[in-house]
XYZ file of C-alpha atoms in Angstrom:
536
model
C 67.921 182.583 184.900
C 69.233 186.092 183.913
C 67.145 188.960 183.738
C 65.718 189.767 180.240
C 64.178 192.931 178.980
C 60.920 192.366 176.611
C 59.328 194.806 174.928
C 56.014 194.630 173.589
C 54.862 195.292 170.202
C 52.066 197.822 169.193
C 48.896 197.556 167.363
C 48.377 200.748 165.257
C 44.802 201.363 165.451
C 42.623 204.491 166.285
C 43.683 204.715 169.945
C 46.845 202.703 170.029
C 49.144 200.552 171.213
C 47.170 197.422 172.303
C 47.940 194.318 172.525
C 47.152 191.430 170.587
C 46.612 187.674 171.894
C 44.579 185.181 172.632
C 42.621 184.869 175.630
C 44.511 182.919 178.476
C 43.568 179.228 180.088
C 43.486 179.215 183.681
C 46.516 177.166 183.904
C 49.645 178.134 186.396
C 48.827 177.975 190.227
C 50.007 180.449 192.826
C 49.193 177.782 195.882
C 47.008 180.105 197.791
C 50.672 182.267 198.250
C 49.573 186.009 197.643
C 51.209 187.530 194.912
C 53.104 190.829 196.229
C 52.918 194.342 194.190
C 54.479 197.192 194.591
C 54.013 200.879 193.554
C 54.767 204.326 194.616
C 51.124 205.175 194.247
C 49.657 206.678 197.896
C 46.164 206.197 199.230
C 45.828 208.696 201.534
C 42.536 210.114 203.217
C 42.805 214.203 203.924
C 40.251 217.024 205.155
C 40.089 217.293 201.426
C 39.791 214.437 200.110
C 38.054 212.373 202.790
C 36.792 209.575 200.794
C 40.085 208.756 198.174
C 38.010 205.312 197.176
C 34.608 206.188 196.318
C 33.346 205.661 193.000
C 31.874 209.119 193.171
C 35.218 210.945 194.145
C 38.283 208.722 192.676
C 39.780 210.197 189.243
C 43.418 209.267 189.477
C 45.217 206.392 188.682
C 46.435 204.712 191.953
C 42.426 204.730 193.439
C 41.064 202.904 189.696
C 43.841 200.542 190.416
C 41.595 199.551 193.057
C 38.526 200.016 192.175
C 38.748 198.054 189.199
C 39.514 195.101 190.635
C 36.581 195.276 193.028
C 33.864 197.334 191.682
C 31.854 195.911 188.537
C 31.091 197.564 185.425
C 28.563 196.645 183.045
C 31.269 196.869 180.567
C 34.787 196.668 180.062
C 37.474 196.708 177.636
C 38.503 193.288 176.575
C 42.438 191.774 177.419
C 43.480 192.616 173.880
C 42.228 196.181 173.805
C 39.313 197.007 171.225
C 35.384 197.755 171.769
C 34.229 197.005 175.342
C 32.627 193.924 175.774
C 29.769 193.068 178.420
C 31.134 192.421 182.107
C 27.938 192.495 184.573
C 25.978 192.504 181.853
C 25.334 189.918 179.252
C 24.496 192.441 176.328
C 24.942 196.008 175.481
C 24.003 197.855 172.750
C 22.642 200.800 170.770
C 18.663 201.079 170.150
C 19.068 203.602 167.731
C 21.353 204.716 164.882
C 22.001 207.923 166.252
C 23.881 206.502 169.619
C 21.554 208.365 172.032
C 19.559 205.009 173.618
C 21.976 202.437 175.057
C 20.473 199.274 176.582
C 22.069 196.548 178.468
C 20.695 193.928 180.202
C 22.165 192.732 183.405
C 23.955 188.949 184.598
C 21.895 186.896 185.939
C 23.141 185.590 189.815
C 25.421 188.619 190.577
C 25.947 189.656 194.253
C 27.502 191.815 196.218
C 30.555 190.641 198.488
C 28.028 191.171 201.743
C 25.790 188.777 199.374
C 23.332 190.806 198.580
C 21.859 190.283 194.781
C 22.950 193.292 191.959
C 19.557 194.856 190.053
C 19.342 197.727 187.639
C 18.024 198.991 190.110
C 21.476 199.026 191.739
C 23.181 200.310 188.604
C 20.827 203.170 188.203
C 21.032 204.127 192.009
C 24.877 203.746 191.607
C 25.414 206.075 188.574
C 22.606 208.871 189.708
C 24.676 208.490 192.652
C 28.127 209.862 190.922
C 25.716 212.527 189.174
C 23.889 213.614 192.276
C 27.410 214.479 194.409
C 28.930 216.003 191.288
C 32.560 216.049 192.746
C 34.731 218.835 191.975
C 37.252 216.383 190.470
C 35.292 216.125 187.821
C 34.438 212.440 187.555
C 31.114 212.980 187.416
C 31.759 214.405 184.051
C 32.005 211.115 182.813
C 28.298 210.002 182.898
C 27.081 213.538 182.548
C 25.676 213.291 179.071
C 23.018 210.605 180.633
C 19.523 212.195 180.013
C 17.549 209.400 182.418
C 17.801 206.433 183.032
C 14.564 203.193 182.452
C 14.440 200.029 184.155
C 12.588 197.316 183.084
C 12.156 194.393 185.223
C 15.499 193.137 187.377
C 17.665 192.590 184.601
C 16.819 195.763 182.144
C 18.024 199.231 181.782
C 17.946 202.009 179.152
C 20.353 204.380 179.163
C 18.825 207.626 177.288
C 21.717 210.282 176.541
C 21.434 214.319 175.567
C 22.993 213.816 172.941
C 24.494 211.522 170.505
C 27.816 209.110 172.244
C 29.650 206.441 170.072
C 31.694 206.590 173.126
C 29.497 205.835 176.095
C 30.056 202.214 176.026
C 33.217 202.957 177.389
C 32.627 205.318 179.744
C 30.420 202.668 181.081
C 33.406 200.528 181.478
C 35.112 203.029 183.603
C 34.947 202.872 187.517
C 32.116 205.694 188.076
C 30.121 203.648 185.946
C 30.627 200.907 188.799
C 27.810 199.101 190.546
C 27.834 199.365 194.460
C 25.694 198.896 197.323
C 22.705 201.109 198.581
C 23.046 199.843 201.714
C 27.100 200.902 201.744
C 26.704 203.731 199.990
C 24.941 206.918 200.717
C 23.107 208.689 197.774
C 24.359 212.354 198.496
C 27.411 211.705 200.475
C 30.896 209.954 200.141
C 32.038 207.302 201.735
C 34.768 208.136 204.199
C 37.997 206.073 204.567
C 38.748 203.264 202.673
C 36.304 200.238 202.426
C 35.053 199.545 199.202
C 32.257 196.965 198.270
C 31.073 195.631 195.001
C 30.556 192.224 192.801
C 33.942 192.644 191.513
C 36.285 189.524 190.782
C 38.045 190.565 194.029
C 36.998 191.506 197.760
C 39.177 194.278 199.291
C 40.610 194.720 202.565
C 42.660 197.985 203.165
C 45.087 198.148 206.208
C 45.734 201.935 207.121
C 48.285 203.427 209.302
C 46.750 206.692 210.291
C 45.071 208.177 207.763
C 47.760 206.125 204.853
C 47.036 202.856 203.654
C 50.509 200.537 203.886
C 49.075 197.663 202.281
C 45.836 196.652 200.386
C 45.042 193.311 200.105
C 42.786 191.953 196.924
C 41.261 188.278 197.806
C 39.367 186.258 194.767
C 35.551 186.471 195.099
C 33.920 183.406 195.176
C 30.512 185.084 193.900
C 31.938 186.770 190.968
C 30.322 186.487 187.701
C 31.499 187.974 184.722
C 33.957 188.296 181.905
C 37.102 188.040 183.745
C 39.620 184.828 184.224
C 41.388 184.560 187.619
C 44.794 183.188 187.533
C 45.654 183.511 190.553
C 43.692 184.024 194.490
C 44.769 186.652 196.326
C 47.093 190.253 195.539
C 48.835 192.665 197.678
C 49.438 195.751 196.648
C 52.077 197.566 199.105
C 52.459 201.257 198.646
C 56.119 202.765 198.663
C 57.278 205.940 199.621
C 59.532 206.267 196.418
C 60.794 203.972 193.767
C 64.215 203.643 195.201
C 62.282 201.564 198.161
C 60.172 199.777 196.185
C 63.271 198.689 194.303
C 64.799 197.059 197.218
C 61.985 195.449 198.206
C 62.352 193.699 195.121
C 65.343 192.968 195.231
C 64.897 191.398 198.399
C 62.360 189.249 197.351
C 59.821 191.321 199.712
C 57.797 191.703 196.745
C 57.125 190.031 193.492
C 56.213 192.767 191.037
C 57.332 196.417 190.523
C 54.986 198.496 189.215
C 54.601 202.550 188.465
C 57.085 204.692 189.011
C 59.604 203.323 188.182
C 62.468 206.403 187.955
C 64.906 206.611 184.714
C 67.390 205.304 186.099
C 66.407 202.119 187.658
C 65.154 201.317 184.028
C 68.799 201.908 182.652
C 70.256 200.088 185.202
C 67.963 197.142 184.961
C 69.049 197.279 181.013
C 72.475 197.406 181.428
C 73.523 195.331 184.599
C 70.757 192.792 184.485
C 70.548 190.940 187.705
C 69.662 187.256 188.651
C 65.587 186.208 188.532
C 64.578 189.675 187.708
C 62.687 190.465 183.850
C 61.891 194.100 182.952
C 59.185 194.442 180.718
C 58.549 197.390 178.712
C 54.706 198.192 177.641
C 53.239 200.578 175.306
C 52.152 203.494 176.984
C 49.456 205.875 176.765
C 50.383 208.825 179.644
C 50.868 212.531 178.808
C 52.199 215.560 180.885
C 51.270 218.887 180.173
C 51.061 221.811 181.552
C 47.621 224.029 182.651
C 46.629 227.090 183.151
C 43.774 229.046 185.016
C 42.731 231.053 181.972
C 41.619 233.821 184.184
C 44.178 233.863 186.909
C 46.047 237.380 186.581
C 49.354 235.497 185.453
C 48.185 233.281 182.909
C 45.173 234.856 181.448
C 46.827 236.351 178.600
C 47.202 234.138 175.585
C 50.293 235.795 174.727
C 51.981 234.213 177.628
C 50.880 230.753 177.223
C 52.148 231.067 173.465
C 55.549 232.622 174.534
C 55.803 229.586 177.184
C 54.913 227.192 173.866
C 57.407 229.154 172.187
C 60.163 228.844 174.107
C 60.572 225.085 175.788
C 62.604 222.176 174.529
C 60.830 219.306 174.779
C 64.023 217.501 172.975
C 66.077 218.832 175.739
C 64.049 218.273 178.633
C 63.265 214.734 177.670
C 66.815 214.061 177.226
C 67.785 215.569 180.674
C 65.496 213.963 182.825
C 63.757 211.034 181.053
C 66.068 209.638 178.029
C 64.966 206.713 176.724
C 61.652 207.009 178.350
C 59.540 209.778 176.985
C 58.924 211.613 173.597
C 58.365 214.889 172.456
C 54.368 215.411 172.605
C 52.478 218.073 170.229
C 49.150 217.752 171.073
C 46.815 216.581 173.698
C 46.619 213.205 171.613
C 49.253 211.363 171.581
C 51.590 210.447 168.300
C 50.427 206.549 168.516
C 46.746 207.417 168.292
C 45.550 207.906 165.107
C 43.910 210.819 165.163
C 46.816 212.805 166.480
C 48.127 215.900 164.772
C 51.613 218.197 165.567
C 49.616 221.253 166.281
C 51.782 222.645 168.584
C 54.901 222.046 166.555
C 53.346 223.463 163.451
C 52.704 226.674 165.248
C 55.745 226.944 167.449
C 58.524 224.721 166.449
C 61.075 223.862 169.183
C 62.419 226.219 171.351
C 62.539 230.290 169.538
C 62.406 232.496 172.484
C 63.154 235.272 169.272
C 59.355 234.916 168.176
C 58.619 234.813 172.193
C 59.958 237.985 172.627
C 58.548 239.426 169.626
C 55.301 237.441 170.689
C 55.404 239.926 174.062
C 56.639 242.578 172.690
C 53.734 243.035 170.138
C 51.267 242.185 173.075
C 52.329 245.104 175.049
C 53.286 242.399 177.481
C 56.387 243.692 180.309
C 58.865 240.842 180.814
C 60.462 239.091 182.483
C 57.102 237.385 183.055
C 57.054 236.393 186.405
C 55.275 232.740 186.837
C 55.229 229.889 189.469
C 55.068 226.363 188.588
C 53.564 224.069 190.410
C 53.701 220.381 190.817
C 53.135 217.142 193.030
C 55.635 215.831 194.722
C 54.897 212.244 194.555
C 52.444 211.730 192.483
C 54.072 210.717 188.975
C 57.591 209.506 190.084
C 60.819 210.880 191.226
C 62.037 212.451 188.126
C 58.805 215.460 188.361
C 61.112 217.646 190.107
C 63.936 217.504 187.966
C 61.449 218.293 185.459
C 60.295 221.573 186.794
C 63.822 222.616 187.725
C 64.789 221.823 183.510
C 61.927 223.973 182.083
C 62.416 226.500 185.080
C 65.688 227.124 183.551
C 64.275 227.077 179.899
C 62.032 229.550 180.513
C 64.388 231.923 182.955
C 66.993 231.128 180.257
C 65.609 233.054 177.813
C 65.113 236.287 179.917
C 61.086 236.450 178.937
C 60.133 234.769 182.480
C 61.323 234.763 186.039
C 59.768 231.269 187.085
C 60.210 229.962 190.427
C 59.171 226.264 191.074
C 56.534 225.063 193.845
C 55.448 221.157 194.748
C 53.494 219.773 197.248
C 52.226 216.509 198.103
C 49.009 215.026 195.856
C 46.706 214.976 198.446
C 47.483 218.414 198.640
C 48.351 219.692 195.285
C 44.836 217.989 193.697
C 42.445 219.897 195.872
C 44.444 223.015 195.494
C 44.432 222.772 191.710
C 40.525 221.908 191.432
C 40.129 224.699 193.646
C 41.532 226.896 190.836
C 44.871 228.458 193.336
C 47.266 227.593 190.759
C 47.400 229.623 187.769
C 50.544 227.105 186.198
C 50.408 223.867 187.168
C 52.349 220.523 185.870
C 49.803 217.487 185.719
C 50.121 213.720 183.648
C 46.853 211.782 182.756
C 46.417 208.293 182.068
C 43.333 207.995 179.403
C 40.374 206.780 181.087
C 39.363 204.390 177.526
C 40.260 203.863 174.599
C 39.183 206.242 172.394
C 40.622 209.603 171.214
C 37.973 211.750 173.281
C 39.213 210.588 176.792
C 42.316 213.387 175.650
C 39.534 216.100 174.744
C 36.632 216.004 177.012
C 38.327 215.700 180.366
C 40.091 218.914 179.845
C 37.560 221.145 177.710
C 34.189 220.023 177.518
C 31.941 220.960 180.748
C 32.650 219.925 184.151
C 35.765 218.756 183.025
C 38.617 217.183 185.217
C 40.981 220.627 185.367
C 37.871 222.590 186.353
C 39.530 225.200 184.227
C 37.699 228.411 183.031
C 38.641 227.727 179.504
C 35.162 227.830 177.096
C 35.864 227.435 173.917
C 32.138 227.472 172.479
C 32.749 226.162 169.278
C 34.912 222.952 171.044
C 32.717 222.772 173.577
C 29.047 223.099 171.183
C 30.324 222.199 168.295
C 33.419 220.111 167.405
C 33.396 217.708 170.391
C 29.620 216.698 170.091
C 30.302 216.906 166.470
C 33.124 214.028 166.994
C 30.924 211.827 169.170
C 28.225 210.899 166.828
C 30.644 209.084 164.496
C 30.050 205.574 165.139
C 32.868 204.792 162.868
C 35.403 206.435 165.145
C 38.004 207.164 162.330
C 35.448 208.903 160.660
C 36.124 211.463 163.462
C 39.698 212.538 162.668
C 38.770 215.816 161.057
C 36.685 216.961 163.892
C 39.536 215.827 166.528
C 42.511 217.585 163.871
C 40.636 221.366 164.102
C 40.073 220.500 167.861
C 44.119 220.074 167.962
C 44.591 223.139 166.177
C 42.305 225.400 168.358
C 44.507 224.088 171.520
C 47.569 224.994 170.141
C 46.037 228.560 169.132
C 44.452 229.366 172.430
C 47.129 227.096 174.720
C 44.984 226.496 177.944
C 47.149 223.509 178.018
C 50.601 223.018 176.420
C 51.432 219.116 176.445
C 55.245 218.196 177.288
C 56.076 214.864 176.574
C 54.205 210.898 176.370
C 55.942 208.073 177.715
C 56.311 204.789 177.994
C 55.836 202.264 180.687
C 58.104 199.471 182.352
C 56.895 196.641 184.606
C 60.073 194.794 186.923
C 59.058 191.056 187.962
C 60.441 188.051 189.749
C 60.712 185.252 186.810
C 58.290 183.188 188.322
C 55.700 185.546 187.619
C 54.072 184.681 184.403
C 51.162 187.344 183.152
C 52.985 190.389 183.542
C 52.202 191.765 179.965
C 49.047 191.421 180.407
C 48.803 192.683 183.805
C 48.986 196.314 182.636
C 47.574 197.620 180.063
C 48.834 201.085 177.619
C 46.766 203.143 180.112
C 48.627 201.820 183.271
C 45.662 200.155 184.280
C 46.159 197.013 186.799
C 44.594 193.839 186.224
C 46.026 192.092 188.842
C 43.632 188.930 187.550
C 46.311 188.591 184.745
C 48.820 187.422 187.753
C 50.061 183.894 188.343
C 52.813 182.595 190.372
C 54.277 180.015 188.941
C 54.942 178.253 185.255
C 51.995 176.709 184.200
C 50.679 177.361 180.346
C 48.284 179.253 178.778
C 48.165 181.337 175.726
């Protein structure tokens, strides 16, 4: 059978694209065979960044890849996208009609994988656990708006917030919401190296080459209770050293799915020479890139900079270079498909007039050129990063306002070194960590927030983005999240780039694959079959 290229249709909605379907029989059979997955994602354990799979530490995309799949969560969101729906527990909900008492009563029968039995008390040690260690990557920002926490009996547990959260159902649907062990997991330390442990619908078994994992393997859990349908028994996922590897492997049959990153032009070529048994998929997607900036680092404390930078790249230009088909312009921290999104940046700046730059500077007193260095990671969001850097190095240097010079560095190296605050520019992508519009507005300004930037905006942070979490009705919150946009694009302390879209390369036995990942590059490797079978 030839290759085909699907793309999937959106769902408009107030975070979209999602997909729409029905839920899936069990049919299909893999045999026992393990279905093989590939992706240029690295799990790597560092001085740094000792423990890259703990609950309390994890806050990329490659380590929730994992954790997901083994780690429960009283909630998650549902295969189709929408509210979250109960997952270890059996019901959820509000107590009160201002959102600040969530309760949730637990599964009956859970257990861990050492067979152990899953209490509230487990989920409360679990989540004081995140808020106890209080990571500098920010993850414990997450759950930080959790006031205490009541247990009532084995099965019970109140959650009572500091303020009012439409959105903390799905925060509690995210992996440091997860449920793990007491006995596996220390209450004020990380967990070194790279076991993890939960009730999840799989176990997980990492094999590690030094201090690298080359292959984790994701076995169904015969204990698992919960939400989620298994179609299949047992994933690898094999990390690769770059895309063009992982490629080959697939073409060789060495593995049966390609995942992220897939570079530019392995997508065009997969469009325009199609090759035998092989279907490209292309998703809806949900990433940004952006750029940040330590506020008060010497360089990059000056507004007048960050708006000259805003001023003076071509996102057009750059996104033709080095992506093409792949990306689109992005003017806000929100992207276009979500329905709260606004052009702030383009109604302020345009594209590309280093003339209002320069007068920008000028005005400000400001001595050019400017000189900046942008950073980046190496390996951390695909091949095409550096050509990236090197196309809005020349941007800026182009217009004689900057002399930028260009900087990467490995992720397990470039993440501590950002948190740390030694960048003052730095390039970064996120993946949204739910569906909802805040997961592009909280990470980034509200406190302890992901970039551990210096940025305090008082009336974002005490005003507008509590202000947009106690609409229940979530489109009721578009004018709070439109004069958040336009105070980003005023005071820059990020400038967003470009949002893309997502492709997924698979052997055509392998049935699932639109399911498999979702608009925020999550993995649900449950999704997988090998195989024909039916199902809807």
């Amino acid at each position: 059978m030839n290759r085909k290229t699907l793309a999937l249709s959106a769902v408009i909605g107030l975070l979209a694209p999602v997909l729409a379907g029905c839920g899936g029989s069990d049919g299909g059979s893999d045999g026992g065979e393990a279905i093989v997955v590939g992706t240029t994602d690295q799990y790597v354990a560092t001085e740094d960044g000792p423990a890259p799979l703990d609950p309390a530490f994890a806050y990329d995309t490659g380590s929730w890849n994992v954790l997901r799949q083994t780690i429960q969560t009283l909630m998650h969101v549902p295969r189709g996208g929408g509210a979250p729906v109960p997952e270890a527990a059996s019901k959820c909900g509000f107590t009160d009609r201002e959102n600040e008492s969530y309760r949730c009563t637990l599964r009956e029968g859970l257990k861990f994988s050492g067979g152990d039995p899953v209490t509230v008390e487990d989920v409360k040690y679990s989540i004081q656990r995140v808020l106890d260690i209080k990571d500098p990557s920010g993850i414990s920002g997450l759950l930080s708006n959790i006031d205490t926490m009541e247990t009532n009996g084995d099965y019970e547990i109140v959650f009572h917030l500091k303020a009012p959260d439409a959105t903390f159902p799905y925060k509690l649907s995210t992996p440091p919401a997860g449920i793990v062990s007491q006995k596996l997991y220390e209450p004020n330390k990380l967990r070194d190296g790279f076991e993890v442990n939960g009730s999840g619908p799989y176990s997980f078994k990492a094999e590690v080459k030094g201090d690298t994992v080359v292959k984790a393997i994701f076995t169904k859990n015969p204990d698992y209770k919960g939400d989620l349908k298994l179609r299949n028994s047992k994933v690898e996922l094999r990390p690769f050293k770059d895309a063009d590897d992982m490629g080959k492997a697939l073409d060789s049959g060495d593995i049966d799915v390609m995942t992220r990153a897939m570079t530019p032009e392995q997508v065009h070529s997969m469009v325009d020479n199609p090759k035998e048994g092989v279907q490209l998929t292309e998703m809806p997607g949900l990433e940004i890139r952006y750029l940040g900036f330590d506020t008060e680092a010497p360089t990059a404390k000056e507004k007048a900079v960050r708006q000259a930078m805003a001023y003076t790249i071509d996102r057009g230009k750059l996104i033709t270079k080095v992506y093409g088909g792949m990306a689109e312009p992005l003017y806000s921290l929100i992207p276009s498909s979500v329905a709260t999104h606004t052009n702030s940046f383009f109604n302020k700046y345009g594209d590309a007039n280093p003339a209002k730059a320069a007068k920008l500077l000028e005005e400000a007193g400001i001595t050019t050129p400017v000189k900046l260095t942008l950073n980046y990671t190496t390996d951390h969001y695909g091949e095409a990063t550096a050509k990236e850097f090197e196309t809005i190095r020349e941007q800026l240097n182009g217009s004689r306002l900057f002399d930028v010079s260009i900087k990467g560095a490995e992720w397990s190296v470039f993440r501590p070194k950002q948190t740390k605050r030694e960048y003052a520019v730095y390039g970064m992508g996120w993946f949204p960590d739910f569906p909802d519009p805040d997961t592009y507005i909280g990470p980034f300004l509200d406190k302890d927030n992901f970039l551990n930037t210096p940025y305090n905006n008082p009336t974002l942070r005490n005003q507008l983005i509590p202000q947009s979490r106690r609409e229940a009705d979530r489109s009721a919150a578009s004018k709070t999240f439109a004069k958040i946009q336009d105070i980003i694009a005023e005071d820059v302390p990020v400038l967003p780039l470009w949002q893309g879209k997502q492709y997924v390369a698979a052997r055509d036995d392998i049935t699932g694959v639109e399911w498999a990942v979702n608009s925020s590059a999550e993995l649900l490797l449950w999704e997988l079959r090998k195989g024909t079978g039916t199902g809807s």
